[in-house]
Amino acid sequence: MIKKLINRLLGKDDSDDSPEPLATQPNVIGQATHGIDPGLISRNAVRVTDTLQQAGYQAFIVGGAVRDLLLGVAPKDFDVATSATPEQVQRLFRRARIIGRRFQIVHVQFGNEIIEVSTFRAQVDAQDSEKIGAHRPKRGELDRKTHVTDQSGRVLRDNVWGTQKEDAARRDFTVNAMYYDPATQTVHDYHHGWEDIRARVMRMIGDPTTRYREDPVRMLRVVRFAAKLEFSIDPATRAPIEALAPLIDNVPAARLFDEMLKLLLCGHAWPCVQRLRTEGLHHGLLPLLDVVLEQPMGEKFVALALTNTDTRIRAGKPVSPGFLFAALLWHLVLEKWRAYQTSGEYPIPALHLAMNDVLDAQTEKLAIQRRFTADMKDIWGLQSRLEKRVGRTPFRLLEHPRFRAGYDFLLLRCESGELPPELGQWWTDFIAGDNAARESLLAHSSTGAAPAKRRRRPRRPRNKGDASENAAEPVSSVQRDTGSSS
Ligand code: ATP
Ligand code: MG
């Protein structure tokens, strides 16, 4: 015991002389071994663990933050796990809010930073679930009975409070199940996560098939982490994915959307999407994305859009999810836009009809939130207007609130080979130029000089509000099949 204490004070790894098997006692890794840079740790997270520990509770930084710290990467956020219940946590902090119903957690706020504090939970096995089922409140009772307890006082919901060891076992991957104690600078590891970090491998805790069935989102998570961290996936963890991939269909759309956002905004979106394809997981995510990716032009466009996004994210620049989804679905819009024009529709209404068709097909599976679909429509809607450079339209477009996003999107289209590069360059010059330069660019823009022939408008019921919004605009001179005529 004394030897252990001295080892810890010296920061030595005392795991080797641990008398207990790892399943019962964690491997405790000292600072000298794990080498975590204290400079990467949020002071607020340490404040939270200190306060909880001083009040007599166990408290650790946990999950992805520990994983990232062990990899020498600054974590994007910090989670804390504790033996204190949410109410006990809340009493200790001035700005703390209990959130969630199914999984209660506490958000402790310090300025802009939120530290998420969760109570150690235990995995509920099937037998326990049935027992709990008998106690579970009916719908409508949920709000009043947030805490349903058994005889021993454990909280019974979908989860029960548990020990640190139980908490570790219900986490998904070994590298996500480590606990860091800032006071002793030690990492507590129950599932050989430290070895897997060093071997750079994603490994499921427990039986992978059972764990994917419990929560199919774990299939997306393993792909995201493997692509983001450049880890391999342990063969046993990978093997069941192909057969279980259809279970993704049972995941509620809102949760799927959240997971898609995490994937697209993790700074490694393009490798993630490629990996989803390798694992056969892309089918259920964005319906028809597989179709897009199978066309060379579509794939090139998505690859460009996602790599640009990844570069921006890694440079700490903001990205717009609306822009990303607009890019992912653009080639479907394009295909339908062309089809509507072939059937005689004017370019602008044709574009709006195509946009509506594509969005209708997506929203059922993936609950793309309204604020994002509004952005997507703006960005797509600007495309036909950016292609024509006549009259005062380019000046008006400069004032459009989404002009920048629409222009960036146009540049992607040029870069992918869909439109001639001159069109993007024209806009770049137009933006940079003074008034005289802009007038001269307009004068030399052949789109202004040679408007295309009007096509005959077919008869059709006018029931799409969006399509009529821009229908009064002059007809674009751009022939879709040949790109811009500049
Ligand atoms: P990120 O860098 O994306 O935040 P993370 O590992 O922190 O990665 P979170 O979604 O923030 O991921 O979850 C925090 C921790 O909660 C995880 O590290 C893992 O231990 C646990 N966890 C999250 N989702 C699941 C899940 N679906 N099943 C089991 N454990 C999970
Ligand atoms: Mg996290």
Short mmCIF file of C-alpha atoms and ligand atoms in Angstrom, two decimals:
data_model
loop_
_atom_site.label_atom_id
_atom_site.label_comp_id
_atom_site.label_asym_id
_atom_site.label_seq_id
_atom_site.Cartn_x
_atom_site.Cartn_y
_atom_site.Cartn_z
CA MET A 1 0.00 0.00 0.00
CA ILE A 2 2.79 2.38 1.05
CA LYS A 3 4.80 1.32 -1.99
CA LYS A 4 1.78 2.12 -4.15
CA LEU A 5 1.43 5.55 -2.59
CA ILE A 6 5.12 6.32 -3.12
CA ASN A 7 4.86 5.09 -6.71
CA ARG A 8 1.94 7.39 -7.32
CA LEU A 9 3.68 10.37 -5.77
CA LEU A 10 6.66 9.68 -8.00
CA GLY A 11 4.29 9.31 -10.93
CA LYS A 12 5.37 5.74 -11.51
CA ASP A 13 3.20 3.17 -13.21
CA ASP A 14 2.12 0.86 -10.42
CA SER A 15 -0.03 -1.39 -12.55
CA ASP A 16 2.44 -4.23 -12.67
CA ASP A 17 2.33 -4.90 -8.96
CA SER A 18 -1.44 -4.59 -8.70
CA PRO A 19 -2.62 -7.64 -6.73
CA GLU A 20 -6.06 -7.60 -8.33
CA PRO A 21 -6.99 -8.90 -11.79
CA LEU A 22 -7.76 -6.10 -14.23
CA ALA A 23 -11.43 -6.98 -14.45
CA THR A 24 -11.93 -5.97 -10.80
CA GLN A 25 -9.33 -3.28 -10.33
CA PRO A 26 -8.33 -0.80 -12.99
CA ASN A 27 -4.87 -0.61 -14.37
CA VAL A 28 -3.63 2.65 -12.83
CA ILE A 29 -1.20 4.39 -15.13
CA GLY A 30 1.06 7.09 -13.74
CA GLN A 31 2.12 10.34 -15.33
CA ALA A 32 5.60 9.03 -16.16
CA THR A 33 4.02 6.38 -18.37
CA HIS A 34 1.05 8.10 -19.95
CA GLY A 35 2.77 11.47 -20.35
CA ILE A 36 -0.44 13.52 -20.60
CA ASP A 37 0.36 17.20 -21.10
CA PRO A 38 -1.44 19.05 -18.25
CA GLY A 39 -1.47 22.13 -20.47
CA LEU A 40 -4.08 20.45 -22.69
CA ILE A 41 -6.53 19.99 -19.82
CA SER A 42 -9.38 22.40 -19.27
CA ARG A 43 -9.00 24.26 -15.98
CA ASN A 44 -12.74 24.16 -15.58
CA ALA A 45 -12.82 20.38 -15.88
CA VAL A 46 -10.19 20.22 -13.12
CA ARG A 47 -12.25 22.65 -11.04
CA VAL A 48 -15.21 20.30 -11.36
CA THR A 49 -13.29 17.15 -10.38
CA ASP A 50 -11.59 19.01 -7.48
CA THR A 51 -14.89 20.31 -6.11
CA LEU A 52 -16.53 16.89 -6.33
CA GLN A 53 -13.55 15.15 -4.73
CA GLN A 54 -13.40 17.67 -1.91
CA ALA A 55 -17.07 16.98 -1.24
CA GLY A 56 -16.17 13.31 -0.82
CA TYR A 57 -17.17 11.94 -4.21
CA GLN A 58 -15.12 10.14 -6.83
CA ALA A 59 -14.65 12.26 -9.94
CA PHE A 60 -12.66 11.79 -13.13
CA ILE A 61 -12.28 13.27 -16.57
CA VAL A 62 -13.57 10.53 -18.85
CA GLY A 63 -14.23 9.29 -22.36
CA GLY A 64 -13.06 11.00 -25.51
CA ALA A 65 -11.13 13.68 -23.61
CA VAL A 66 -8.85 11.07 -21.99
CA ARG A 67 -8.44 9.29 -25.32
CA ASP A 68 -7.44 12.52 -27.03
CA LEU A 69 -5.11 13.57 -24.18
CA LEU A 70 -3.33 10.21 -24.43
CA LEU A 71 -2.89 10.85 -28.15
CA GLY A 72 -1.48 14.31 -27.41
CA VAL A 73 -4.48 16.02 -29.01
CA ALA A 74 -6.37 18.91 -27.37
CA PRO A 75 -9.87 17.55 -26.58
CA LYS A 76 -12.74 19.54 -28.04
CA ASP A 77 -14.74 19.15 -24.85
CA PHE A 78 -14.49 17.58 -21.42
CA ASP A 79 -16.80 15.09 -19.76
CA VAL A 80 -16.60 14.24 -16.09
CA ALA A 81 -17.87 11.02 -14.48
CA THR A 82 -18.61 10.94 -10.78
CA SER A 83 -20.11 8.88 -7.98
CA ALA A 84 -22.34 11.86 -7.04
CA THR A 85 -25.96 11.83 -8.23
CA PRO A 86 -27.13 14.68 -10.51
CA GLU A 87 -28.78 16.45 -7.55
CA GLN A 88 -25.61 16.16 -5.48
CA VAL A 89 -23.59 17.57 -8.36
CA GLN A 90 -26.01 20.42 -8.89
CA ARG A 91 -25.80 21.51 -5.25
CA LEU A 92 -22.04 22.01 -5.55
CA PHE A 93 -22.00 24.45 -8.46
CA ARG A 94 -23.53 27.82 -8.95
CA ARG A 95 -24.33 27.41 -12.63
CA ALA A 96 -25.40 23.79 -12.98
CA ARG A 97 -28.42 22.43 -14.78
CA ILE A 98 -29.77 18.90 -14.82
CA ILE A 99 -30.69 17.96 -18.35
CA GLY A 100 -32.09 14.91 -20.12
CA ARG A 101 -34.72 12.48 -19.01
CA ARG A 102 -33.58 9.09 -20.18
CA PHE A 103 -29.96 9.84 -19.28
CA GLN A 104 -29.80 12.56 -16.69
CA ILE A 105 -26.60 14.56 -16.77
CA VAL A 106 -25.54 17.88 -15.32
CA HIS A 107 -24.21 20.76 -17.38
CA VAL A 108 -21.85 22.87 -15.30
CA GLN A 109 -21.21 26.16 -17.03
CA PHE A 110 -18.13 28.38 -16.84
CA GLY A 111 -18.44 31.27 -19.28
CA ASN A 112 -18.67 29.65 -22.72
CA GLU A 113 -17.46 26.27 -21.58
CA ILE A 114 -19.83 23.55 -20.45
CA ILE A 115 -18.49 20.58 -18.52
CA GLU A 116 -20.83 17.63 -18.83
CA VAL A 117 -21.01 15.68 -15.59
CA SER A 118 -22.55 12.22 -15.55
CA THR A 119 -23.10 9.87 -12.68
CA PHE A 120 -21.47 6.42 -12.89
CA ARG A 121 -24.00 4.12 -14.54
CA ALA A 122 -24.35 0.41 -14.75
CA GLN A 123 -25.31 -1.60 -17.77
CA VAL A 124 -28.76 -3.10 -17.34
CA ASP A 125 -28.93 -6.71 -18.49
CA ALA A 126 -32.07 -8.23 -20.01
CA GLN A 127 -33.24 -9.72 -16.72
CA ASP A 128 -32.83 -6.43 -14.88
CA SER A 129 -34.58 -4.61 -17.69
CA GLU A 130 -37.65 -6.73 -17.15
CA LYS A 131 -37.56 -6.00 -13.44
CA ILE A 132 -37.16 -2.34 -14.16
CA GLY A 133 -39.91 -2.53 -16.73
CA ALA A 134 -42.37 -3.28 -13.95
CA HIS A 135 -41.36 -0.06 -12.17
CA ARG A 136 -41.11 2.06 -15.25
CA PRO A 137 -43.61 4.91 -15.30
CA LYS A 138 -46.13 5.02 -18.13
CA ARG A 139 -46.01 7.71 -20.77
CA GLY A 140 -47.06 11.04 -19.35
CA GLU A 141 -45.80 10.05 -15.92
CA LEU A 142 -42.25 10.57 -17.09
CA ASP A 143 -41.87 14.15 -15.99
CA ARG A 144 -43.19 13.62 -12.52
CA LYS A 145 -41.26 10.43 -11.87
CA THR A 146 -37.83 11.18 -13.16
CA HIS A 147 -36.37 8.96 -10.48
CA VAL A 148 -37.80 5.52 -10.06
CA THR A 149 -35.86 3.66 -7.44
CA ASP A 150 -35.64 0.06 -6.33
CA GLN A 151 -35.46 -1.12 -2.72
CA SER A 152 -31.78 -0.32 -2.48
CA GLY A 153 -32.35 3.23 -3.65
CA ARG A 154 -30.67 2.79 -7.00
CA VAL A 155 -32.27 4.93 -9.66
CA LEU A 156 -34.08 2.79 -12.17
CA ARG A 157 -34.59 4.20 -15.59
CA ASP A 158 -33.08 2.76 -18.71
CA ASN A 159 -29.95 3.02 -16.60
CA VAL A 160 -29.08 2.43 -12.99
CA TRP A 161 -26.41 4.27 -11.10
CA GLY A 162 -23.40 2.07 -10.65
CA THR A 163 -19.77 1.89 -9.71
CA GLN A 164 -16.87 3.22 -11.74
CA LYS A 165 -16.14 -0.30 -12.94
CA GLU A 166 -19.74 -0.78 -14.11
CA ASP A 167 -19.62 2.62 -15.76
CA ALA A 168 -16.52 1.58 -17.69
CA ALA A 169 -18.21 -1.62 -18.92
CA ARG A 170 -21.18 0.22 -20.45
CA ARG A 171 -19.01 2.53 -22.53
CA ASP A 172 -18.53 1.65 -26.17
CA PHE A 173 -14.85 1.20 -27.03
CA THR A 174 -11.83 0.39 -24.87
CA VAL A 175 -10.11 3.66 -25.82
CA ASN A 176 -13.23 5.60 -24.74
CA ALA A 177 -13.45 3.96 -21.32
CA MET A 178 -10.52 5.46 -19.44
CA TYR A 179 -10.69 7.82 -16.45
CA TYR A 180 -8.19 10.53 -15.63
CA ASP A 181 -7.79 11.87 -12.12
CA PRO A 182 -6.22 15.33 -12.33
CA ALA A 183 -5.37 15.29 -8.59
CA THR A 184 -3.07 12.28 -8.86
CA GLN A 185 -2.44 12.62 -12.59
CA THR A 186 -3.32 8.95 -13.04
CA VAL A 187 -5.31 7.18 -15.75
CA HIS A 188 -7.63 4.38 -14.59
CA ASP A 189 -8.17 1.73 -17.25
CA TYR A 190 -10.43 -1.34 -16.90
CA HIS A 191 -10.45 -2.61 -20.47
CA HIS A 192 -6.89 -2.41 -21.82
CA GLY A 193 -7.66 0.91 -23.46
CA TRP A 194 -4.08 2.05 -22.93
CA GLU A 195 -2.76 -0.91 -24.94
CA ASP A 196 -5.31 -0.22 -27.69
CA ILE A 197 -4.32 3.46 -27.81
CA ARG A 198 -0.75 2.40 -28.34
CA ALA A 199 -1.72 -0.19 -30.95
CA ARG A 200 -4.08 2.38 -32.52
CA VAL A 201 -7.02 0.02 -32.64
CA MET A 202 -10.75 0.47 -32.03
CA ARG A 203 -12.09 -2.43 -29.99
CA MET A 204 -15.62 -2.85 -28.65
CA ILE A 205 -16.04 -3.58 -24.96
CA GLY A 206 -18.00 -6.83 -24.57
CA ASP A 207 -19.59 -8.80 -27.38
CA PRO A 208 -19.66 -6.57 -30.48
CA THR A 209 -22.87 -8.04 -31.93
CA THR A 210 -24.76 -7.54 -28.67
CA ARG A 211 -23.40 -4.02 -28.26
CA TYR A 212 -24.35 -3.00 -31.83
CA ARG A 213 -27.81 -4.44 -31.34
CA GLU A 214 -28.21 -2.44 -28.14
CA ASP A 215 -27.29 0.71 -30.02
CA PRO A 216 -26.69 0.58 -33.79
CA VAL A 217 -25.22 4.10 -33.69
CA ARG A 218 -22.08 2.44 -32.33
CA MET A 219 -21.43 1.18 -35.88
CA LEU A 220 -21.23 4.77 -37.08
CA ARG A 221 -19.16 5.76 -34.06
CA VAL A 222 -16.53 3.10 -34.67
CA VAL A 223 -16.18 4.24 -38.28
CA ARG A 224 -15.96 7.89 -37.25
CA PHE A 225 -13.29 7.27 -34.62
CA ALA A 226 -11.28 4.93 -36.86
CA ALA A 227 -11.26 7.48 -39.68
CA LYS A 228 -10.64 10.47 -37.43
CA LEU A 229 -7.91 8.91 -35.31
CA GLU A 230 -6.47 6.84 -38.15
CA PHE A 231 -6.99 3.70 -36.08
CA SER A 232 -7.67 0.23 -37.39
CA ILE A 233 -10.82 -1.61 -36.36
CA ASP A 234 -10.25 -4.84 -34.46
CA PRO A 235 -11.47 -7.73 -36.70
CA ALA A 236 -14.00 -8.98 -34.12
CA THR A 237 -15.38 -5.45 -33.72
CA ARG A 238 -15.63 -5.02 -37.48
CA ALA A 239 -16.98 -8.43 -38.44
CA PRO A 240 -20.67 -8.05 -37.45
CA ILE A 241 -21.11 -4.61 -39.06
CA GLU A 242 -21.90 -5.84 -42.56
CA ALA A 243 -24.75 -8.04 -41.36
CA LEU A 244 -26.06 -5.54 -38.81
CA ALA A 245 -25.86 -2.41 -40.99
CA PRO A 246 -29.64 -2.47 -41.74
CA LEU A 247 -30.28 -1.86 -38.01
CA ILE A 248 -29.34 1.76 -38.66
CA ASP A 249 -32.83 2.07 -40.15
CA ASN A 250 -34.32 1.67 -36.67
CA VAL A 251 -32.44 4.64 -35.26
CA PRO A 252 -34.69 7.69 -34.81
CA ALA A 253 -34.05 10.27 -37.52
CA ALA A 254 -33.07 13.04 -35.08
CA ARG A 255 -30.35 10.91 -33.50
CA LEU A 256 -29.08 9.85 -36.91
CA PHE A 257 -28.90 13.46 -37.95
CA ASP A 258 -26.87 14.35 -34.83
CA GLU A 259 -24.49 11.53 -35.57
CA MET A 260 -24.17 12.55 -39.22
CA LEU A 261 -23.35 16.09 -38.09
CA LYS A 262 -20.66 14.82 -35.72
CA LEU A 263 -19.23 12.79 -38.56
CA LEU A 264 -19.29 15.63 -41.06
CA LEU A 265 -17.88 18.17 -38.62
CA CYS A 266 -15.13 16.05 -37.07
CA GLY A 267 -12.45 17.44 -39.40
CA HIS A 268 -12.10 14.07 -41.17
CA ALA A 269 -15.39 13.89 -43.02
CA TRP A 270 -14.05 12.62 -46.31
CA PRO A 271 -12.16 9.64 -44.82
CA CYS A 272 -15.26 8.96 -42.69
CA VAL A 273 -17.58 8.85 -45.72
CA GLN A 274 -15.15 6.61 -47.58
CA ARG A 275 -14.99 4.30 -44.60
CA LEU A 276 -18.78 4.24 -44.30
CA ARG A 277 -18.85 3.01 -47.89
CA THR A 278 -16.24 0.34 -47.23
CA GLU A 279 -18.30 -0.92 -44.31
CA GLY A 280 -21.55 -0.74 -46.30
CA LEU A 281 -23.01 1.79 -43.86
CA HIS A 282 -23.72 4.68 -46.20
CA HIS A 283 -26.95 3.28 -47.62
CA GLY A 284 -29.25 4.19 -44.80
CA LEU A 285 -27.67 7.49 -43.91
CA LEU A 286 -28.38 9.92 -46.66
CA PRO A 287 -30.74 8.12 -49.00
CA LEU A 288 -29.30 8.21 -52.50
CA LEU A 289 -25.87 9.35 -51.30
CA ASP A 290 -24.62 5.99 -52.52
CA VAL A 291 -25.99 6.82 -55.96
CA VAL A 292 -24.17 10.15 -55.92
CA LEU A 293 -20.92 8.55 -54.85
CA GLU A 294 -21.13 5.99 -57.57
CA GLN A 295 -21.05 8.63 -60.32
CA PRO A 296 -17.50 9.90 -60.90
CA MET A 297 -18.63 13.55 -61.10
CA GLY A 298 -20.74 13.20 -57.99
CA GLU A 299 -17.95 11.56 -56.08
CA LYS A 300 -15.46 14.20 -57.13
CA PHE A 301 -17.79 16.95 -56.00
CA VAL A 302 -18.47 15.38 -52.60
CA ALA A 303 -14.76 14.64 -52.13
CA LEU A 304 -13.86 18.26 -52.85
CA ALA A 305 -16.60 19.66 -50.63
CA LEU A 306 -15.68 17.44 -47.71
CA THR A 307 -11.93 17.93 -48.00
CA ASN A 308 -12.43 21.70 -48.11
CA THR A 309 -14.61 21.44 -45.01
CA ASP A 310 -12.04 19.28 -43.24
CA THR A 311 -9.32 21.82 -43.98
CA ARG A 312 -11.47 24.65 -42.64
CA ILE A 313 -12.33 22.77 -39.48
CA ARG A 314 -8.73 21.84 -38.80
CA ALA A 315 -7.76 25.48 -39.28
CA GLY A 316 -10.35 26.40 -36.64
CA LYS A 317 -12.62 28.16 -39.14
CA PRO A 318 -16.40 27.89 -38.90
CA VAL A 319 -18.34 25.74 -41.36
CA SER A 320 -22.00 25.69 -42.15
CA PRO A 321 -23.83 22.36 -41.91
CA GLY A 322 -26.31 23.70 -44.48
CA PHE A 323 -23.46 24.13 -46.96
CA LEU A 324 -22.28 20.60 -46.31
CA PHE A 325 -25.66 19.00 -46.82
CA ALA A 326 -26.18 21.15 -49.90
CA ALA A 327 -22.93 19.74 -51.27
CA LEU A 328 -23.72 16.15 -50.41
CA LEU A 329 -27.01 16.31 -52.24
CA TRP A 330 -26.06 18.63 -55.08
CA HIS A 331 -25.65 16.03 -57.79
CA LEU A 332 -29.13 14.72 -57.13
CA VAL A 333 -30.49 18.23 -57.47
CA LEU A 334 -28.44 18.70 -60.62
CA GLU A 335 -29.76 15.53 -62.20
CA LYS A 336 -33.35 16.51 -61.50
CA TRP A 337 -32.72 20.12 -62.54
CA ARG A 338 -31.56 18.89 -65.92
CA ALA A 339 -34.50 16.52 -66.23
CA TYR A 340 -37.03 19.29 -65.52
CA GLN A 341 -35.35 21.51 -68.11
CA THR A 342 -35.31 18.73 -70.66
CA SER A 343 -39.03 18.43 -70.17
CA GLY A 344 -39.31 22.13 -71.06
CA GLU A 345 -39.23 23.88 -67.68
CA TYR A 346 -37.43 27.23 -67.33
CA PRO A 347 -34.11 26.96 -65.49
CA ILE A 348 -35.08 28.79 -62.32
CA PRO A 349 -38.41 27.10 -61.64
CA ALA A 350 -36.81 23.82 -62.72
CA LEU A 351 -34.14 24.26 -60.09
CA HIS A 352 -36.70 24.93 -57.37
CA LEU A 353 -38.75 21.90 -58.36
CA ALA A 354 -35.60 19.77 -58.24
CA MET A 355 -34.65 21.17 -54.82
CA ASN A 356 -38.05 20.35 -53.38
CA ASP A 357 -37.99 16.81 -54.78
CA VAL A 358 -34.58 16.10 -53.26
CA LEU A 359 -35.41 17.61 -49.88
CA ASP A 360 -38.70 15.71 -49.70
CA ALA A 361 -36.84 12.45 -50.30
CA GLN A 362 -34.31 13.18 -47.55
CA THR A 363 -36.36 14.51 -44.70
CA GLU A 364 -38.16 11.26 -44.03
CA LYS A 365 -35.00 9.40 -43.13
CA LEU A 366 -32.77 12.18 -41.95
CA ALA A 367 -34.44 14.91 -39.97
CA ILE A 368 -32.45 17.76 -41.53
CA GLN A 369 -33.49 20.67 -39.37
CA ARG A 370 -35.40 23.54 -40.90
CA ARG A 371 -32.67 26.09 -40.34
CA PHE A 372 -30.32 23.93 -42.39
CA THR A 373 -32.78 23.25 -45.20
CA ALA A 374 -33.33 27.00 -45.48
CA ASP A 375 -29.56 27.46 -45.99
CA MET A 376 -29.46 24.62 -48.50
CA LYS A 377 -32.27 26.16 -50.54
CA ASP A 378 -30.54 29.54 -50.53
CA ILE A 379 -27.24 28.06 -51.69
CA TRP A 380 -28.83 25.92 -54.41
CA GLY A 381 -31.20 28.69 -55.44
CA LEU A 382 -28.29 31.06 -55.97
CA GLN A 383 -26.59 28.74 -58.46
CA SER A 384 -28.74 29.50 -61.47
CA ARG A 385 -28.54 33.21 -60.69
CA LEU A 386 -24.75 33.13 -60.39
CA GLU A 387 -24.45 31.48 -63.75
CA LYS A 388 -26.09 34.33 -65.59
CA ARG A 389 -24.25 37.58 -65.57
CA VAL A 390 -26.70 40.05 -67.07
CA GLY A 391 -27.93 43.52 -66.20
CA ARG A 392 -27.76 44.52 -62.55
CA THR A 393 -28.22 40.97 -61.23
CA PRO A 394 -24.55 40.43 -60.27
CA PHE A 395 -24.61 43.69 -58.25
CA ARG A 396 -27.79 42.60 -56.50
CA LEU A 397 -26.36 39.19 -55.79
CA LEU A 398 -23.41 40.74 -53.95
CA GLU A 399 -25.94 42.00 -51.40
CA HIS A 400 -27.57 38.60 -50.92
CA PRO A 401 -27.07 37.38 -47.32
CA ARG A 402 -25.93 33.96 -48.58
CA PHE A 403 -23.89 35.28 -51.48
CA ARG A 404 -20.58 34.10 -50.03
CA ALA A 405 -21.83 30.55 -49.50
CA GLY A 406 -23.38 30.50 -52.97
CA TYR A 407 -20.13 31.74 -54.50
CA ASP A 408 -18.03 29.19 -52.59
CA PHE A 409 -20.43 26.52 -53.83
CA LEU A 410 -20.04 27.75 -57.41
CA LEU A 411 -16.25 27.53 -57.05
CA LEU A 412 -16.62 23.90 -55.98
CA ARG A 413 -18.71 23.22 -59.05
CA CYS A 414 -16.00 24.76 -61.22
CA GLU A 415 -13.24 22.90 -59.43
CA SER A 416 -15.04 19.57 -59.84
CA GLY A 417 -15.24 20.10 -63.61
CA GLU A 418 -19.01 20.62 -63.68
CA LEU A 419 -18.66 24.25 -64.79
CA PRO A 420 -15.85 25.98 -66.70
CA PRO A 421 -13.23 27.48 -64.36
CA GLU A 422 -13.65 30.87 -66.09
CA LEU A 423 -17.04 31.31 -64.46
CA GLY A 424 -15.58 31.04 -60.96
CA GLN A 425 -12.71 33.32 -61.94
CA TRP A 426 -15.18 35.87 -63.33
CA TRP A 427 -16.93 36.04 -59.98
CA THR A 428 -13.65 36.19 -58.07
CA ASP A 429 -12.64 39.18 -60.21
CA PHE A 430 -16.08 40.75 -59.90
CA ILE A 431 -15.95 40.56 -56.10
CA ALA A 432 -12.42 41.99 -55.97
CA GLY A 433 -12.97 44.70 -58.59
CA ASP A 434 -13.99 48.33 -58.15
CA ASN A 435 -17.05 49.68 -59.93
CA ALA A 436 -15.29 50.32 -63.21
CA ALA A 437 -13.73 46.87 -63.22
CA ARG A 438 -17.12 45.31 -62.50
CA GLU A 439 -18.80 47.21 -65.35
CA SER A 440 -16.04 46.12 -67.67
CA LEU A 441 -16.41 42.49 -66.58
CA LEU A 442 -20.13 42.70 -67.23
CA ALA A 443 -19.58 44.26 -70.64
CA HIS A 444 -17.26 41.42 -71.58
CA SER A 445 -19.44 38.70 -70.18
CA SER A 446 -20.80 36.83 -73.17
CA THR A 447 -23.77 35.63 -71.13
CA GLY A 448 -24.99 39.20 -71.14
CA ALA A 449 -24.43 39.57 -74.84
CA ALA A 450 -26.06 36.41 -76.09
CA PRO A 451 -29.19 35.40 -74.25
CA ALA A 452 -30.41 31.93 -75.08
CA LYS A 453 -33.61 31.22 -76.88
CA ARG A 454 -36.67 31.02 -74.68
CA ARG A 455 -38.06 27.55 -74.39
CA ARG A 456 -41.70 26.78 -74.55
CA ARG A 457 -43.15 26.43 -71.07
CA PRO A 458 -45.13 23.23 -70.66
CA ARG A 459 -48.49 23.21 -68.97
CA ARG A 460 -48.32 22.10 -65.37
CA PRO A 461 -50.24 22.76 -62.17
CA ARG A 462 -48.63 25.61 -60.22
CA ASN A 463 -48.52 24.35 -56.69
CA LYS A 464 -44.93 24.79 -55.62
CA GLY A 465 -44.56 28.09 -53.81
CA ASP A 466 -40.79 28.11 -54.03
CA ALA A 467 -40.75 27.71 -57.76
CA SER A 468 -42.75 30.84 -58.32
CA GLU A 469 -40.53 32.93 -56.05
CA ASN A 470 -37.95 33.49 -58.74
CA ALA A 471 -40.05 32.73 -61.77
CA ALA A 472 -40.25 36.39 -62.69
CA GLU A 473 -36.47 36.55 -63.14
CA PRO A 474 -35.21 36.77 -66.71
CA VAL A 475 -34.51 33.36 -68.17
CA SER A 476 -30.95 32.19 -67.68
CA SER A 477 -28.90 32.12 -70.83
CA VAL A 478 -26.93 29.19 -69.51
CA GLN A 479 -27.54 25.86 -71.15
CA ARG A 480 -27.21 23.29 -68.38
CA ASP A 481 -25.61 20.65 -70.52
CA THR A 482 -22.76 22.80 -71.64
CA GLY A 483 -22.23 24.76 -68.44
CA SER A 484 -21.84 28.50 -68.58
CA SER A 485 -21.55 30.00 -72.01
CA SER A 486 -18.93 32.50 -70.88
P1 ATP B 1 -15.89 13.04 -29.42
O1 ATP B 1 -14.48 13.36 -29.64
O2 ATP B 1 -16.66 12.85 -30.66
O3 ATP B 1 -16.61 13.92 -28.42
P2 ATP B 1 -16.32 11.06 -27.40
O4 ATP B 1 -15.71 9.71 -27.21
O5 ATP B 1 -16.11 12.07 -26.32
O6 ATP B 1 -15.83 11.58 -28.79
P3 ATP B 1 -19.11 11.45 -26.93
O7 ATP B 1 -20.25 11.22 -27.86
O8 ATP B 1 -18.82 12.83 -26.46
O9 ATP B 1 -17.85 10.83 -27.66
O10 ATP B 1 -19.32 10.49 -25.70
C1 ATP B 1 -18.55 10.56 -24.51
C2 ATP B 1 -18.30 9.15 -23.99
O11 ATP B 1 -19.54 8.52 -23.68
C3 ATP B 1 -17.62 8.21 -24.98
O12 ATP B 1 -16.22 8.36 -24.96
C4 ATP B 1 -18.07 6.86 -24.50
O13 ATP B 1 -17.31 6.45 -23.37
C5 ATP B 1 -19.49 7.14 -24.02
N1 ATP B 1 -20.48 6.90 -25.10
C6 ATP B 1 -20.97 7.81 -25.97
N2 ATP B 1 -21.85 7.26 -26.80
C7 ATP B 1 -21.94 5.96 -26.46
C8 ATP B 1 -22.70 4.86 -26.94
N3 ATP B 1 -23.54 4.99 -27.97
N4 ATP B 1 -22.53 3.66 -26.32
C9 ATP B 1 -21.70 3.54 -25.27
N5 ATP B 1 -20.95 4.52 -24.79
C10 ATP B 1 -21.06 5.73 -25.36
MG MG B 2 -16.97 14.06 -26.20
#
